[in-house]
Amino acid sequence: MTVAPAANPRKTATIRRLGPVDIAALHAAVLEIPEAVWDAENQSKPNKFEVLDQTRHIVFRFVDSPRDWRGSHDRPLWGAWRALLEPVLAQAVQAYGYGRGVFPRVMLARMPAGGVIHPHIDANPAAKWPHKIHVPITTNPEVVSFFGGQEHRFPVGEAVEVNNLGPHWVRNGGATDRIHLIFEYYDADQPDPDWLAPLLAVGAPR
């Protein structure tokens, strides 16, 4: 009998506010990114989904397979941005208390004024286990995010875990871009779920 992929019981079912983080240095650097870099990185990004609409991404780390969060790799800009990103990541996840935490996906997401991310769920198995965390870098009062059955307005510099497995969407009704640092995080010491090994065995060479 096949075991259906189930969510990590440690993930939030709604949102979990993790508190403020110091994004001053990262914020300044993000505002200096040339448009040509945004365009080039967006063209080469591995997360190309229609629901993202006009939102552009700079992806620093990404999973090797949509089935397994345990394998991930650095993308070209990680080395140049690592010193700015790692302090923010570490501060954002302090509340979890994991001894061996891993960040399989790390990216910037830039939604233009008037942009939308259409309703969807993060359906791939690699998204079911890690925590999904946002840190707003720039925003405006008209950016509305829907997670856990409610609309939210997330302030700049406050880390928040969101429920990526339920229907969610974002709308930027303001006149300025919304830029978020978005990343995933999991505990390498937490036992793997029962459904993972059978899932990976499907289609494996015999």
mmCIF file of C-alpha atoms in Angstrom:
data_model
loop_
_atom_site.group_PDB
_atom_site.id
_atom_site.type_symbol
_atom_site.label_atom_id
_atom_site.label_comp_id
_atom_site.label_asym_id
_atom_site.label_seq_id
_atom_site.Cartn_x
_atom_site.Cartn_y
_atom_site.Cartn_z
ATOM 1 C CA MET A 1 0.000 0.000 0.000
ATOM 2 C CA THR A 2 1.323 3.419 -0.946
ATOM 3 C CA VAL A 3 1.574 5.968 1.863
ATOM 4 C CA ALA A 4 0.318 9.378 0.751
ATOM 5 C CA PRO A 5 2.734 12.275 1.399
ATOM 6 C CA ALA A 6 1.671 14.105 4.542
ATOM 7 C CA ALA A 7 2.798 17.436 5.916
ATOM 8 C CA ASN A 8 5.422 17.743 8.606
ATOM 9 C CA PRO A 9 3.467 18.030 11.887
ATOM 10 C CA ARG A 10 5.863 20.795 12.966
ATOM 11 C CA LYS A 11 4.721 23.102 10.155
ATOM 12 C CA THR A 12 2.222 25.828 10.947
ATOM 13 C CA ALA A 13 -1.368 25.310 9.820
ATOM 14 C CA THR A 14 -1.893 29.086 9.505
ATOM 15 C CA ILE A 15 0.987 31.524 10.061
ATOM 16 C CA ARG A 16 3.631 31.707 12.780
ATOM 17 C CA ARG A 17 5.207 35.072 13.496
ATOM 18 C CA LEU A 18 8.893 34.538 14.262
ATOM 19 C CA GLY A 19 9.748 38.114 15.200
ATOM 20 C CA PRO A 20 11.816 40.986 13.822
ATOM 21 C CA VAL A 21 15.197 40.434 12.194
ATOM 22 C CA ASP A 22 17.937 42.880 11.260
ATOM 23 C CA ILE A 23 17.691 43.324 7.499
ATOM 24 C CA ALA A 24 19.447 46.706 7.215
ATOM 25 C CA ALA A 25 22.467 45.508 5.242
ATOM 26 C CA LEU A 26 20.438 43.103 3.112
ATOM 27 C CA HIS A 27 17.820 45.768 2.393
ATOM 28 C CA ALA A 28 20.455 48.206 1.129
ATOM 29 C CA ALA A 29 22.049 45.566 -1.087
ATOM 30 C CA VAL A 30 18.734 44.428 -2.558
ATOM 31 C CA LEU A 31 17.839 47.984 -3.568
ATOM 32 C CA GLU A 32 21.121 48.172 -5.504
ATOM 33 C CA ILE A 33 20.450 45.094 -7.661
ATOM 34 C CA PRO A 34 20.412 46.207 -11.321
ATOM 35 C CA GLU A 35 17.344 45.496 -13.404
ATOM 36 C CA ALA A 36 19.509 43.470 -15.779
ATOM 37 C CA VAL A 37 20.408 41.089 -12.943
ATOM 38 C CA TRP A 38 16.774 40.663 -11.934
ATOM 39 C CA ASP A 39 15.888 39.899 -15.550
ATOM 40 C CA ALA A 40 18.742 37.465 -16.145
ATOM 41 C CA GLU A 41 18.237 35.575 -12.883
ATOM 42 C CA ASN A 42 14.512 35.384 -13.458
ATOM 43 C CA GLN A 43 15.059 33.920 -16.907
ATOM 44 C CA SER A 44 17.277 31.156 -15.519
ATOM 45 C CA LYS A 45 15.299 30.396 -12.360
ATOM 46 C CA PRO A 46 14.244 26.789 -11.666
ATOM 47 C CA ASN A 47 10.843 27.759 -10.200
ATOM 48 C CA LYS A 48 8.904 28.742 -13.312
ATOM 49 C CA PHE A 49 5.193 28.428 -12.555
ATOM 50 C CA GLU A 50 2.292 30.228 -14.231
ATOM 51 C CA VAL A 51 0.686 31.118 -10.889
ATOM 52 C CA LEU A 52 3.648 33.401 -10.120
ATOM 53 C CA ASP A 53 2.586 35.678 -12.972
ATOM 54 C CA GLN A 54 4.890 38.744 -13.174
ATOM 55 C CA THR A 55 6.811 38.026 -9.974
ATOM 56 C CA ARG A 56 10.548 37.847 -10.629
ATOM 57 C CA HIS A 57 12.986 35.784 -8.570
ATOM 58 C CA ILE A 58 16.651 35.596 -7.746
ATOM 59 C CA VAL A 59 17.245 32.047 -6.538
ATOM 60 C CA PHE A 60 20.288 31.484 -4.317
ATOM 61 C CA ARG A 61 19.702 27.864 -3.285
ATOM 62 C CA PHE A 62 17.312 25.234 -4.648
ATOM 63 C CA VAL A 63 16.373 21.587 -4.225
ATOM 64 C CA ASP A 64 17.905 18.975 -6.506
ATOM 65 C CA SER A 65 14.558 17.194 -6.932
ATOM 66 C CA PRO A 66 10.918 18.223 -6.397
ATOM 67 C CA ARG A 67 10.486 14.919 -4.557
ATOM 68 C CA ASP A 68 13.171 15.307 -1.891
ATOM 69 C CA TRP A 69 14.072 18.327 0.252
ATOM 70 C CA ARG A 70 17.227 16.659 1.604
ATOM 71 C CA GLY A 71 19.288 17.363 -1.518
ATOM 72 C CA SER A 72 19.926 20.974 -2.509
ATOM 73 C CA HIS A 73 22.564 23.057 -4.230
ATOM 74 C CA ASP A 74 23.976 26.570 -4.379
ATOM 75 C CA ARG A 75 23.185 28.636 -7.443
ATOM 76 C CA PRO A 76 25.661 31.144 -8.957
ATOM 77 C CA LEU A 77 24.865 34.181 -6.782
ATOM 78 C CA TRP A 78 24.900 32.356 -3.434
ATOM 79 C CA GLY A 79 28.625 32.891 -2.941
ATOM 80 C CA ALA A 80 28.415 36.654 -3.415
ATOM 81 C CA TRP A 81 25.323 37.013 -1.199
ATOM 82 C CA ARG A 82 26.037 34.417 1.471
ATOM 83 C CA ALA A 83 27.546 36.851 3.996
ATOM 84 C CA LEU A 84 24.456 39.073 3.773
ATOM 85 C CA LEU A 85 21.905 36.271 3.788
ATOM 86 C CA GLU A 86 23.185 33.900 6.472
ATOM 87 C CA PRO A 87 22.814 36.304 9.450
ATOM 88 C CA VAL A 88 19.213 37.046 8.433
ATOM 89 C CA LEU A 89 18.418 33.364 7.967
ATOM 90 C CA ALA A 90 19.963 32.425 11.310
ATOM 91 C CA GLN A 91 18.124 35.147 13.211
ATOM 92 C CA ALA A 92 14.788 34.302 11.592
ATOM 93 C CA VAL A 93 14.892 30.631 12.642
ATOM 94 C CA GLN A 94 16.156 30.973 16.214
ATOM 95 C CA ALA A 95 12.749 30.088 17.642
ATOM 96 C CA TYR A 96 12.874 26.567 16.201
ATOM 97 C CA GLY A 97 15.965 25.595 18.188
ATOM 98 C CA TYR A 98 17.207 23.037 15.660
ATOM 99 C CA GLY A 99 20.775 21.834 16.167
ATOM 100 C CA ARG A 100 21.251 20.962 12.493
ATOM 101 C CA GLY A 101 18.926 23.167 10.483
ATOM 102 C CA VAL A 102 19.153 23.186 6.682
ATOM 103 C CA PHE A 103 18.006 25.787 4.129
ATOM 104 C CA PRO A 104 17.159 23.892 0.923
ATOM 105 C CA ARG A 105 15.627 26.852 -0.926
ATOM 106 C CA VAL A 106 16.558 30.529 -0.558
ATOM 107 C CA MET A 107 15.386 33.265 -2.908
ATOM 108 C CA LEU A 108 14.271 36.854 -3.389
ATOM 109 C CA ALA A 109 10.803 37.359 -4.865
ATOM 110 C CA ARG A 110 9.904 40.714 -6.428
ATOM 111 C CA MET A 111 6.245 41.382 -7.161
ATOM 112 C CA PRO A 112 5.565 44.565 -9.148
ATOM 113 C CA ALA A 113 2.908 47.122 -8.341
ATOM 114 C CA GLY A 114 -0.407 45.673 -9.482
ATOM 115 C CA GLY A 115 1.029 42.153 -9.512
ATOM 116 C CA VAL A 116 -0.629 38.988 -8.273
ATOM 117 C CA ILE A 117 0.322 35.472 -7.309
ATOM 118 C CA HIS A 118 -2.709 33.388 -8.139
ATOM 119 C CA PRO A 119 -4.314 30.964 -5.652
ATOM 120 C CA HIS A 120 -2.363 27.728 -5.416
ATOM 121 C CA ILE A 121 -0.763 25.216 -3.072
ATOM 122 C CA ASP A 122 2.869 24.093 -3.068
ATOM 123 C CA ALA A 123 2.125 20.595 -4.282
ATOM 124 C CA ASN A 124 5.541 19.008 -4.853
ATOM 125 C CA PRO A 125 6.612 16.523 -2.140
ATOM 126 C CA ALA A 126 9.802 18.488 -1.368
ATOM 127 C CA ALA A 127 7.605 21.366 -0.129
ATOM 128 C CA LYS A 128 5.677 19.275 2.397
ATOM 129 C CA TRP A 129 8.402 18.917 5.032
ATOM 130 C CA PRO A 130 10.398 22.169 5.392
ATOM 131 C CA HIS A 131 9.010 25.270 7.056
ATOM 132 C CA LYS A 132 8.239 28.019 4.509
ATOM 133 C CA ILE A 133 9.377 31.421 5.800
ATOM 134 C CA HIS A 134 9.029 34.973 4.471
ATOM 135 C CA VAL A 135 10.971 38.086 5.485
ATOM 136 C CA PRO A 136 9.606 41.230 3.780
ATOM 137 C CA ILE A 137 12.379 43.487 2.455
ATOM 138 C CA THR A 138 10.100 46.095 0.860
ATOM 139 C CA THR A 139 6.311 46.318 0.912
ATOM 140 C CA ASN A 140 3.409 48.767 1.037
ATOM 141 C CA PRO A 141 0.055 48.889 2.870
ATOM 142 C CA GLU A 142 -1.807 47.533 -0.154
ATOM 143 C CA VAL A 143 0.085 44.219 -0.296
ATOM 144 C CA VAL A 144 -2.314 41.528 0.905
ATOM 145 C CA SER A 145 -1.248 37.908 1.463
ATOM 146 C CA PHE A 146 -3.752 35.100 2.022
ATOM 147 C CA PHE A 147 -2.562 32.177 4.149
ATOM 148 C CA GLY A 148 -4.362 29.874 6.545
ATOM 149 C CA GLY A 149 -7.782 31.116 5.523
ATOM 150 C CA GLN A 150 -7.111 34.777 6.338
ATOM 151 C CA GLU A 151 -5.702 37.911 4.744
ATOM 152 C CA HIS A 152 -2.482 39.306 6.217
ATOM 153 C CA ARG A 153 -0.228 42.332 5.841
ATOM 154 C CA PHE A 154 3.342 41.420 6.774
ATOM 155 C CA PRO A 155 5.614 44.284 7.934
ATOM 156 C CA VAL A 156 9.141 44.853 6.681
ATOM 157 C CA GLY A 157 11.770 42.973 8.646
ATOM 158 C CA GLU A 158 9.447 40.556 10.455
ATOM 159 C CA ALA A 159 9.992 36.854 9.774
ATOM 160 C CA VAL A 160 6.858 34.761 9.444
ATOM 161 C CA GLU A 161 6.293 31.103 8.676
ATOM 162 C CA VAL A 162 3.347 30.525 6.341
ATOM 163 C CA ASN A 163 1.187 27.557 5.493
ATOM 164 C CA ASN A 164 2.260 26.772 1.939
ATOM 165 C CA LEU A 165 0.191 23.580 1.724
ATOM 166 C CA GLY A 166 -3.207 25.249 1.913
ATOM 167 C CA PRO A 167 -4.585 27.602 -0.744
ATOM 168 C CA HIS A 168 -2.681 30.891 -0.741
ATOM 169 C CA TRP A 169 -2.341 33.987 -2.891
ATOM 170 C CA VAL A 170 -0.808 37.474 -2.859
ATOM 171 C CA ARG A 171 -2.002 40.757 -4.350
ATOM 172 C CA ASN A 172 0.023 43.959 -4.602
ATOM 173 C CA GLY A 173 -2.543 46.726 -4.901
ATOM 174 C CA GLY A 174 0.002 49.445 -4.158
ATOM 175 C CA ALA A 175 2.243 51.629 -6.282
ATOM 176 C CA THR A 176 5.592 50.072 -5.284
ATOM 177 C CA ASP A 177 7.221 46.665 -5.579
ATOM 178 C CA ARG A 178 6.977 44.012 -2.895
ATOM 179 C CA ILE A 179 10.272 42.174 -2.342
ATOM 180 C CA HIS A 180 10.438 39.237 0.067
ATOM 181 C CA LEU A 181 13.260 36.973 1.132
ATOM 182 C CA ILE A 182 11.628 33.533 0.975
ATOM 183 C CA PHE A 183 13.269 30.374 2.212
ATOM 184 C CA GLU A 184 12.655 26.868 3.493
ATOM 185 C CA TYR A 185 14.079 25.349 6.671
ATOM 186 C CA TYR A 186 14.053 21.888 8.190
ATOM 187 C CA ASP A 187 15.629 19.891 11.003
ATOM 188 C CA ALA A 188 18.189 17.401 9.678
ATOM 189 C CA ASP A 189 17.830 15.417 12.932
ATOM 190 C CA GLN A 190 14.079 14.911 12.541
ATOM 191 C CA PRO A 191 13.304 11.355 11.304
ATOM 192 C CA ASP A 192 12.222 11.144 7.683
ATOM 193 C CA PRO A 193 8.498 10.503 7.147
ATOM 194 C CA ASP A 194 7.341 6.981 6.329
ATOM 195 C CA TRP A 195 6.138 8.059 2.904
ATOM 196 C CA LEU A 196 9.482 9.352 1.631
ATOM 197 C CA ALA A 197 11.343 6.106 0.854
ATOM 198 C CA PRO A 198 8.470 4.512 -1.133
ATOM 199 C CA LEU A 199 8.008 7.744 -3.070
ATOM 200 C CA LEU A 200 11.675 7.864 -4.062
ATOM 201 C CA ALA A 201 11.633 4.193 -4.999
ATOM 202 C CA VAL A 202 8.992 4.811 -7.674
ATOM 203 C CA GLY A 203 10.752 4.973 -10.999
ATOM 204 C CA ALA A 204 14.165 4.165 -9.501
ATOM 205 C CA PRO A 205 16.490 1.976 -11.632
ATOM 206 C CA ARG A 206 16.144 -1.742 -10.973
#
